[in-house]
Each structure stands twice: as C-alpha cells, then as structure tokens.
Amino acid sequence: MATKTFILDTNVLIHDPKAFLSFEDNVVVIPMAVIEELDTLKKFTDERARSARAVSRNLNRLAGTGKFSEGINLENGGRLLIGLEKRLDLPYDFSNSKKDNLILSDALTRKKRGENVILITKDINLRIKSEVMGVTAMDYEKEKVKYESLYQGWKEITISGELIDKFYKNRSLETNVELQANEFVLMKDSSNPSKSAIGKFDKKSNMIMGLSYKEGMVWGLKPLNTEQKFAFELLLSDNIHLVTLIGVPGAGKTLLSLAAALHKTIDKKLYRRLLITKPVTPVGKDIGFLPGSKEEKVSQWMGSIYDNLEFLVDKNNPDDSTEEKVNYFFDSGKIEMEALAFLRGRSIPKQFIIIDDAQNLTPHEIKTIISRAGEGSKIVLTGDPYQIDNPYLDADSNGLTYLVERFKNQEIYGHLNFKKTERSMLAALAGELL
C-alpha cells in the first residue's frame, strides 16, 4: 500500500494533542502555519491554550530523536515532519494571510509533487475549500462515536406473564438477554402488553433486579415518567460513581441531578459539598473575558443552575426565605460553583460533582476533568449532543458521546438517554419539529 501524507490542521491537535500518532506507518505533516497558530494560542488560559501547550510538550519530547525538517521516525512506523513549503498562489478569492489557506497551500504543494495527500481538519469550510482545489480532506475520526447507534441505557424486552409475576415476587429475575452493567430493562408481557415491570441489570449476579428508588420523593420531586425513575436510580445509588444523562431538552437532566445531589449532600451528608461546573463559553474563550470577579463571572454562566436550585429549595420547604436558604448553602460551602478552567490541578475527594452542558467538551477535556475526582466522589455529566456550540465538535465527536461509548458495561457507571421532555407541550413540539 502506497504511503500517504496526512497534513494536520490546528483544530485536530487541539482536539487531541497526540493526534500525530494516529496515522500508522504514514507521513504526518504539521505545517509551519499550524505551529505559529499553536504559539499564539498557548499564551491564553483557556482549554484551547492548555491543549496547545500539550502539543508543544509532545513535540519537544520528540525533538531529541531527529530533525523535524527531515522527518522524525515515530514508534508506530510513521514519520513526522514540520512543513515549510514554498507557498503556491491560490485563486484570487483566497486570502493568502489566512492560516487555513496557508495550510491548504502546503497540501497543494505536496500534491503537485506527487504525494498522496490527505488534509485532516475539523473545519467543515476548510474541507469544502480543499475539495474545490482537488485536495482530499477528511475529519479526524479516531475518537468519533456514531451518536445514532449510541448505547441508550435501557432496553425493552418481551417475556411471559409468569416471569413478570416471578419478578414481582422475588424482586429479581435471571436472564439470558445480553445487557450492559446497570442497564435498565422494561419487561412486557408477551400476551398482555399492558402488564409490565421495570428493573436494572446487575452484572455480578447476572440478574435483573428491582429498582430501589422508583417511587421516592427527592427534594419535592417525584419521577414523572419511566425515564426519570431510571435516572433517580442511577443518581441515588452509592455504588455508581459516574453517571451520564443525555437527551432532549426539558427531560429533567439537570433538575433531577441537582435534587439527588442535594439529598445526598445536605440530607444524608454522604458528600462534603456539591460542586457544579460547566464549560464557561461554547466557543472556547476563557472566563477572564467576562467582567467582574471570578464569582460574578461564574454566576453569569450559571443562571439556569440558580433557577433550578431556587425551585428545588422552594419545593422542598416552601416559604418566603428561598433566596436566603440558597445563599446559605453557598456561604457555608455546601454548594460551590466553579468554572472548568479552575478545576485543573485540583484533587476533588468526597464531593458530588455535576458537569452541565458537557456536550461542549472534547474527549481530551472529559478525560482531564474526570481524572480530578478523588476518593468517594461521584460525577454526573449532563448534556444534549444535538445542542453543541463548539464549532469543531458534533454529536459524534464530542467528549460526552465518547465517554458513554468507552464506559458502558463498567460496574461503577450508569447511563440514560432521555427521549421524553416534561418541560411543556411547546418544548416537546419544538424538540420534535424544529
């Protein structure tokens, strides 16, 4: 098979700082325009800057093994080059000062020299321009997971009425159905579909077990549908340390997570505090771009969290002091809101951690955040992969989807994909029609 030349765009390396190791025994080229862009990005304090610095460190480790201008041999059999090509004159519609066009020029130069060139970029417009200029361009596929076929977290099966009766009697049922650890099961009677039961698969015993929390009230909330019963089971279980809740807007992902966290932190005192965080900006800017102190900056991005907290506090114990109670939880340190940028370097033991809007994180960022969890902590990630604001992520390539695929069937992990909204009929129609 002929050797291929893969040219990497900046956004690929930001997405995965070790991306240059993913192309087996081929030639990988990082154009000088990309190095310049990484040099500019590294000066900031946001997640892109940290990824840029990680790329630089990774390249520096290779610097002692050869010359980038001649090509450095990689462990996978490939070669890595820093490209410094003579720029071709692109059509007059292309600005010669844009980094994307400089990268495209590098690809064109190599193609005209006879190399089998493939430009790897997460920028859709650059892929379009490459195609127009006759250069093959592809997205970075290594960490992509097909969202349409993603693990759902629950399954419907048809069994006999006698087995359903046995399940209700014993609160457990042996099964030969292939299920993931902590996957939920909706069992329906084959002769009478209105007769049903719900349970959760226990991997150790290979049994479908009855739910523990399906009817309970948690901070004034009662599950409104089967999906919410499943969610509470995961959120309230002390044996499940990582939970992902994804799906349609208005399903209750954040509200249910907050209710469970307050119950476990305030009522049961199983965790020292509730820590809530989310990506500060969808386009990668750091919190420093916002006015005010750190607390004031964070509050501007946590408005929906405040609203949900006030709703829960008022519903659990309604009176006129709702705002005062919420402020007490913050002042006493029982609840903390933090920007993701400030979690790096921290070890976070014995805390209930909620990461909202996690669909805007890359797989690399997800790994960095989850590795912060200390002993006795529980992490809940919520999001909707169809509502991504990061320009270089989509439903298939975001970190939340990647996490679900990698962690399924782990005994300390549970997942649920919501399909039903409870916010309002209008919200349900908007999610379906718009």
C-alpha positions in Angstrom: 0.0 0.0 0.0 1.4 3.4 -1.0 2.4 5.7 1.8 0.0 8.6 2.5 0.9 12.1 3.6 -1.5 13.3 6.3 -1.5 17.1 6.9 -2.9 18.1 10.2 -4.9 21.3 10.9 -4.6 23.1 14.2 -8.0 22.2 15.4 -7.1 18.5 15.1 -4.2 18.9 17.5 -6.3 21.0 19.9 -8.9 18.2 19.9 -6.3 15.5 20.5 -2.7 16.7 21.4 -1.4 13.3 20.4 -3.2 13.1 17.1 0.0 12.9 15.1 0.5 9.4 16.5 -2.8 8.1 15.0 -1.8 7.5 11.3 0.2 4.3 11.5 3.2 3.9 9.1 2.5 7.0 7.0 4.0 10.5 6.8 2.4 13.1 9.1 3.0 16.8 8.3 2.3 19.7 10.7 2.5 22.9 8.6 4.5 25.8 10.0 1.2 27.8 9.9 -0.1 25.4 12.5 3.0 25.8 14.7 2.5 29.6 14.5 -1.1 29.3 15.5 -0.3 27.0 18.4 2.3 29.5 19.5 -0.4 32.2 19.6 -2.9 30.1 21.4 -0.6 28.9 24.1 -0.4 32.4 25.7 -4.0 32.3 26.9 -5.5 30.4 29.9 -8.5 28.6 28.4 -8.8 24.9 27.4 -7.5 25.5 23.8 -4.4 27.1 25.3 -3.7 24.2 27.5 -4.1 21.8 24.6 -1.7 24.0 22.5 0.9 23.8 25.3 0.3 20.0 25.5 1.1 19.7 21.8 4.3 21.7 22.2 5.4 19.5 25.0 4.7 16.3 23.0 6.7 17.7 20.1 9.5 18.7 22.3 9.9 15.1 23.6 10.5 14.0 20.0 12.9 16.8 19.2 15.9 15.0 20.6 15.4 12.0 18.3 15.9 13.7 15.0 15.2 16.8 12.9 11.6 17.9 12.2 12.7 19.4 8.8 14.0 16.0 7.7 11.4 13.8 9.4 11.4 12.1 12.8 10.6 8.4 13.0 7.7 7.5 15.2 7.2 4.4 17.3 4.2 3.3 15.1 6.4 3.3 12.0 5.4 6.6 10.6 7.4 9.9 10.1 6.6 13.3 11.5 7.6 16.5 9.6 7.2 20.2 10.3 6.2 21.5 6.9 7.9 24.6 5.5 6.8 24.7 1.9 7.0 27.4 -0.8 3.5 28.9 -0.9 1.5 28.5 -4.1 -0.6 31.3 -5.4 -4.1 30.4 -4.6 -7.1 31.8 -6.6 -7.8 35.5 -6.0 -10.8 34.5 -3.8 -8.4 33.0 -1.3 -6.7 35.3 1.2 -3.0 34.5 1.4 -2.9 35.7 5.0 -5.4 33.3 6.5 -3.9 30.3 8.3 -6.4 27.9 6.7 -5.3 28.9 3.3 -1.6 28.6 4.2 -2.3 25.0 5.3 -4.2 24.4 2.1 -1.3 25.8 0.1 1.1 23.4 1.8 -1.2 20.5 0.9 -1.4 21.6 -2.8 2.4 21.9 -3.0 2.8 18.4 -1.8 0.1 17.0 -4.1 1.7 18.6 -7.1 5.0 17.0 -6.1 3.2 13.6 -6.4 2.5 12.8 -2.8 -0.8 11.1 -1.8 -2.0 13.9 0.3 -5.0 13.9 2.8 -5.8 17.0 4.7 -7.2 16.2 8.2 -9.3 19.1 9.7 -12.3 19.5 11.8 -13.1 22.7 10.0 -16.0 22.0 7.6 -15.3 25.1 5.4 -11.7 24.1 5.0 -12.8 20.6 3.9 -15.0 22.3 1.3 -12.3 24.5 0.0 -9.9 21.6 -0.2 -12.4 19.6 -2.3 -12.8 22.6 -4.6 -9.0 22.7 -5.0 -8.8 19.0 -5.7 -7.2 18.0 -2.3 -8.7 15.1 -0.4 -9.9 16.3 3.1 -11.3 14.3 6.0 -12.5 14.9 9.5 -10.4 13.4 12.4 -12.2 10.2 13.1 -10.2 8.5 15.8 -12.5 9.4 18.8 -15.8 9.6 16.9 -18.7 7.5 18.0 -21.9 7.2 15.9 -24.5 9.0 18.1 -27.4 7.4 16.3 -26.3 4.0 17.4 -25.1 5.1 20.9 -25.9 2.9 23.9 -29.3 4.1 25.3 -29.0 2.9 28.9 -32.2 0.9 28.8 -33.9 -1.8 26.8 -37.4 -3.2 26.3 -37.9 -7.0 26.2 -40.9 -9.2 25.9 -41.3 -12.1 28.3 -44.2 -14.3 29.6 -46.6 -13.1 32.2 -45.4 -15.8 34.6 -41.9 -14.4 34.6 -43.2 -10.9 35.3 -45.1 -12.4 38.3 -42.0 -14.1 39.4 -40.0 -10.9 39.2 -42.6 -9.0 41.3 -42.5 -11.8 43.9 -38.7 -12.2 44.2 -37.7 -8.7 43.1 -35.2 -10.4 40.8 -35.1 -12.4 37.6 -32.4 -14.5 35.9 -31.9 -13.5 32.2 -30.1 -14.7 29.1 -30.6 -11.3 27.4 -27.4 -9.6 26.6 -27.3 -6.5 28.8 -24.7 -3.9 29.9 -23.8 -3.3 33.6 -26.5 -1.2 35.2 -28.7 -1.2 32.1 -32.4 -0.8 32.7 -35.0 -3.2 31.4 -38.7 -2.6 30.6 -40.3 -6.1 30.7 -43.6 -6.5 28.9 -46.0 -9.5 28.9 -46.0 -11.2 25.5 -49.7 -11.8 25.8 -50.8 -8.6 27.6 -48.6 -5.6 26.7 -50.3 -3.5 29.5 -48.7 -5.8 32.1 -45.1 -4.8 32.6 -42.3 -4.4 35.1 -39.0 -2.4 35.3 -35.6 -3.4 36.7 -31.9 -2.9 36.4 -29.3 -5.5 35.3 -26.7 -6.5 37.9 -23.6 -7.7 36.2 -22.2 -9.7 39.1 -25.2 -11.9 39.6 -26.4 -11.8 36.0 -29.9 -10.9 37.3 -32.4 -8.2 36.6 -33.1 -6.6 40.0 -36.0 -4.4 41.2 -35.4 -0.7 41.5 -34.7 0.9 44.9 -35.9 4.5 44.3 -38.7 4.3 41.7 -41.4 5.8 43.8 -39.5 8.0 46.2 -39.8 11.8 46.6 -36.4 13.6 46.4 -36.4 17.3 47.4 -40.0 17.6 46.5 -39.6 15.9 43.1 -41.3 12.7 42.1 -40.4 10.9 38.8 -42.9 11.9 36.1 -42.1 9.0 33.8 -40.1 5.8 33.5 -37.0 7.5 32.2 -36.9 9.8 35.3 -37.3 6.7 37.6 -34.3 5.2 35.8 -32.3 8.5 36.3 -33.0 8.7 40.0 -31.9 5.1 40.4 -28.5 6.0 39.0 -28.2 9.3 40.7 -29.1 8.0 44.2 -27.1 4.7 44.1 -24.0 4.8 46.2 -22.3 2.1 44.1 -22.4 4.1 40.9 -19.7 6.8 40.8 -20.1 8.1 37.3 -23.4 8.9 35.6 -24.2 10.4 32.1 -27.6 11.8 31.3 -28.1 12.9 27.8 -31.1 13.6 25.5 -33.8 16.0 24.7 -34.2 19.5 26.3 -36.7 19.6 29.1 -36.3 16.0 30.1 -35.1 16.9 33.6 -31.5 16.0 33.4 -30.1 19.0 35.4 -33.0 19.3 37.8 -33.0 15.6 38.7 -29.2 15.7 39.2 -29.4 18.7 41.5 -32.2 17.1 43.5 -30.3 13.9 44.0 -27.1 15.9 44.8 -28.9 18.0 47.5 -30.4 14.9 49.0 -27.0 13.1 49.3 -25.1 16.2 50.4 -27.5 18.2 52.6 -29.8 15.5 53.9 -27.6 12.3 54.0 -24.3 14.1 54.4 -22.5 11.5 52.3 -20.6 14.2 50.4 -18.7 17.2 51.8 -20.2 19.5 49.2 -22.0 19.8 45.9 -19.7 21.1 43.1 -21.4 22.4 39.9 -19.5 23.3 36.8 -20.0 23.8 33.1 -18.0 24.9 30.0 -17.8 28.7 30.6 -18.1 29.7 26.9 -19.1 27.5 24.0 -16.6 29.0 21.6 -13.5 28.4 23.8 -13.0 31.9 25.3 -11.8 31.9 28.9 -13.7 33.2 31.9 -11.3 36.1 32.0 -13.0 37.7 29.1 -16.1 38.4 31.2 -16.3 41.4 33.5 -16.2 41.3 37.3 -14.7 39.0 39.9 -14.5 35.2 39.4 -17.7 34.7 41.4 -19.5 37.3 39.3 -18.2 35.8 36.1 -19.3 32.3 37.0 -22.8 33.5 38.1 -23.4 34.9 34.6 -23.0 31.4 33.1 -24.8 29.6 35.9 -28.2 31.4 35.7 -30.1 28.2 34.9 -28.4 26.4 37.9 -29.5 29.2 40.3 -33.1 28.9 38.9 -33.2 25.2 39.4 -31.7 25.5 42.9 -34.3 28.0 44.0 -37.1 25.9 42.5 -35.9 22.8 44.5 -35.4 24.7 47.8 -38.8 26.3 47.5 -40.5 22.9 46.5 -38.8 21.0 49.4 -39.7 23.6 52.0 -41.9 26.4 50.6 -41.8 29.8 52.4 -40.6 33.3 51.8 -36.9 32.7 52.6 -36.0 30.7 49.4 -33.2 33.1 48.3 -31.8 33.3 51.8 -31.6 29.5 52.1 -29.9 29.2 48.7 -27.4 31.8 49.7 -26.7 30.0 53.0 -25.8 26.8 51.1 -23.2 28.8 49.1 -21.9 30.8 52.1 -21.5 27.6 54.2 -19.6 25.9 51.4 -22.2 23.2 50.9 -22.6 24.2 47.3 -19.8 25.5 45.1 -20.0 26.7 41.5 -16.7 26.7 39.6 -15.6 27.3 36.1 -14.0 24.3 34.4 -10.8 26.3 33.8 -10.2 26.3 37.6 -10.6 22.6 38.2 -7.2 21.7 36.7 -4.7 20.6 39.2 -7.3 20.0 41.9 -8.0 16.7 43.5 -11.7 16.6 44.5 -12.5 14.0 47.1 -15.9 13.2 48.6 -17.9 15.6 46.5 -21.0 15.3 44.4 -19.9 16.9 41.1 -22.3 17.9 38.3 -20.9 18.9 34.9 -23.7 20.6 32.9 -23.6 21.1 29.1 -20.8 18.5 28.9 -21.6 18.0 25.2 -19.3 21.1 24.5 -16.2 19.3 25.8 -13.7 17.4 23.8 -12.7 13.8 24.7 -9.4 15.1 25.9 -11.1 17.6 28.2 -13.5 15.0 29.5 -10.6 12.8 30.5 -8.8 15.7 32.2 -11.9 16.6 34.3 -12.9 13.0 35.4 -9.3 12.3 36.4 -9.7 15.1 39.0 -12.2 13.0 41.0 -10.8 11.9 44.4 -11.8 9.1 46.7 -15.5 9.0 47.5 -16.6 11.5 44.8 -19.5 11.0 42.3 -19.6 12.7 38.9 -22.7 13.4 36.9 -22.4 14.7 33.4 -25.5 16.1 31.6 -25.9 17.4 28.1 -27.6 17.2 24.7 -25.2 16.2 21.8 -27.6 17.9 19.4 -27.1 21.3 21.1 -23.4 21.7 20.6 -21.9 25.3 20.4 -18.3 24.3 19.9 -17.5 24.9 16.2 -15.2 21.8 16.0 -17.5 19.3 17.7 -20.6 17.5 16.6 -22.9 14.8 18.0 -20.4 12.1 17.0 -17.1 13.7 18.1 -17.9 15.4 21.5 -16.5 14.1 24.7 -19.8 13.2 26.3 -20.7 10.8 23.5 -17.1 9.4 23.6 -17.4 8.8 27.4 -20.7 6.9 27.0 -19.1 4.5 24.5 -15.9 3.9 26.5 -17.5 3.4 29.9 -20.5 1.3 29.0 -20.6 -2.1 30.9 -18.4 -0.7 33.8 -20.0 -1.6 37.1 -19.4 1.9 38.6 -21.0 3.6 35.7 -24.6 4.2 34.6 -26.1 6.0 31.6 -29.5 7.1 30.3 -30.6 8.7 27.1 -33.8 10.7 27.6 -36.4 10.7 24.8 -39.3 12.4 26.5 -39.5 16.0 27.6 -41.5 17.1 30.6 -41.0 20.9 30.4 -44.1 21.7 28.4 -46.1 20.6 25.3 -44.5 23.6 23.5 -41.0 22.4 24.4 -41.8 18.9 23.3 -43.1 20.1 19.9 -40.0 22.4 19.5 -37.7 19.5 20.1 -39.6 17.3 17.6 -40.4 19.8 14.8 -37.6 22.5 14.8 
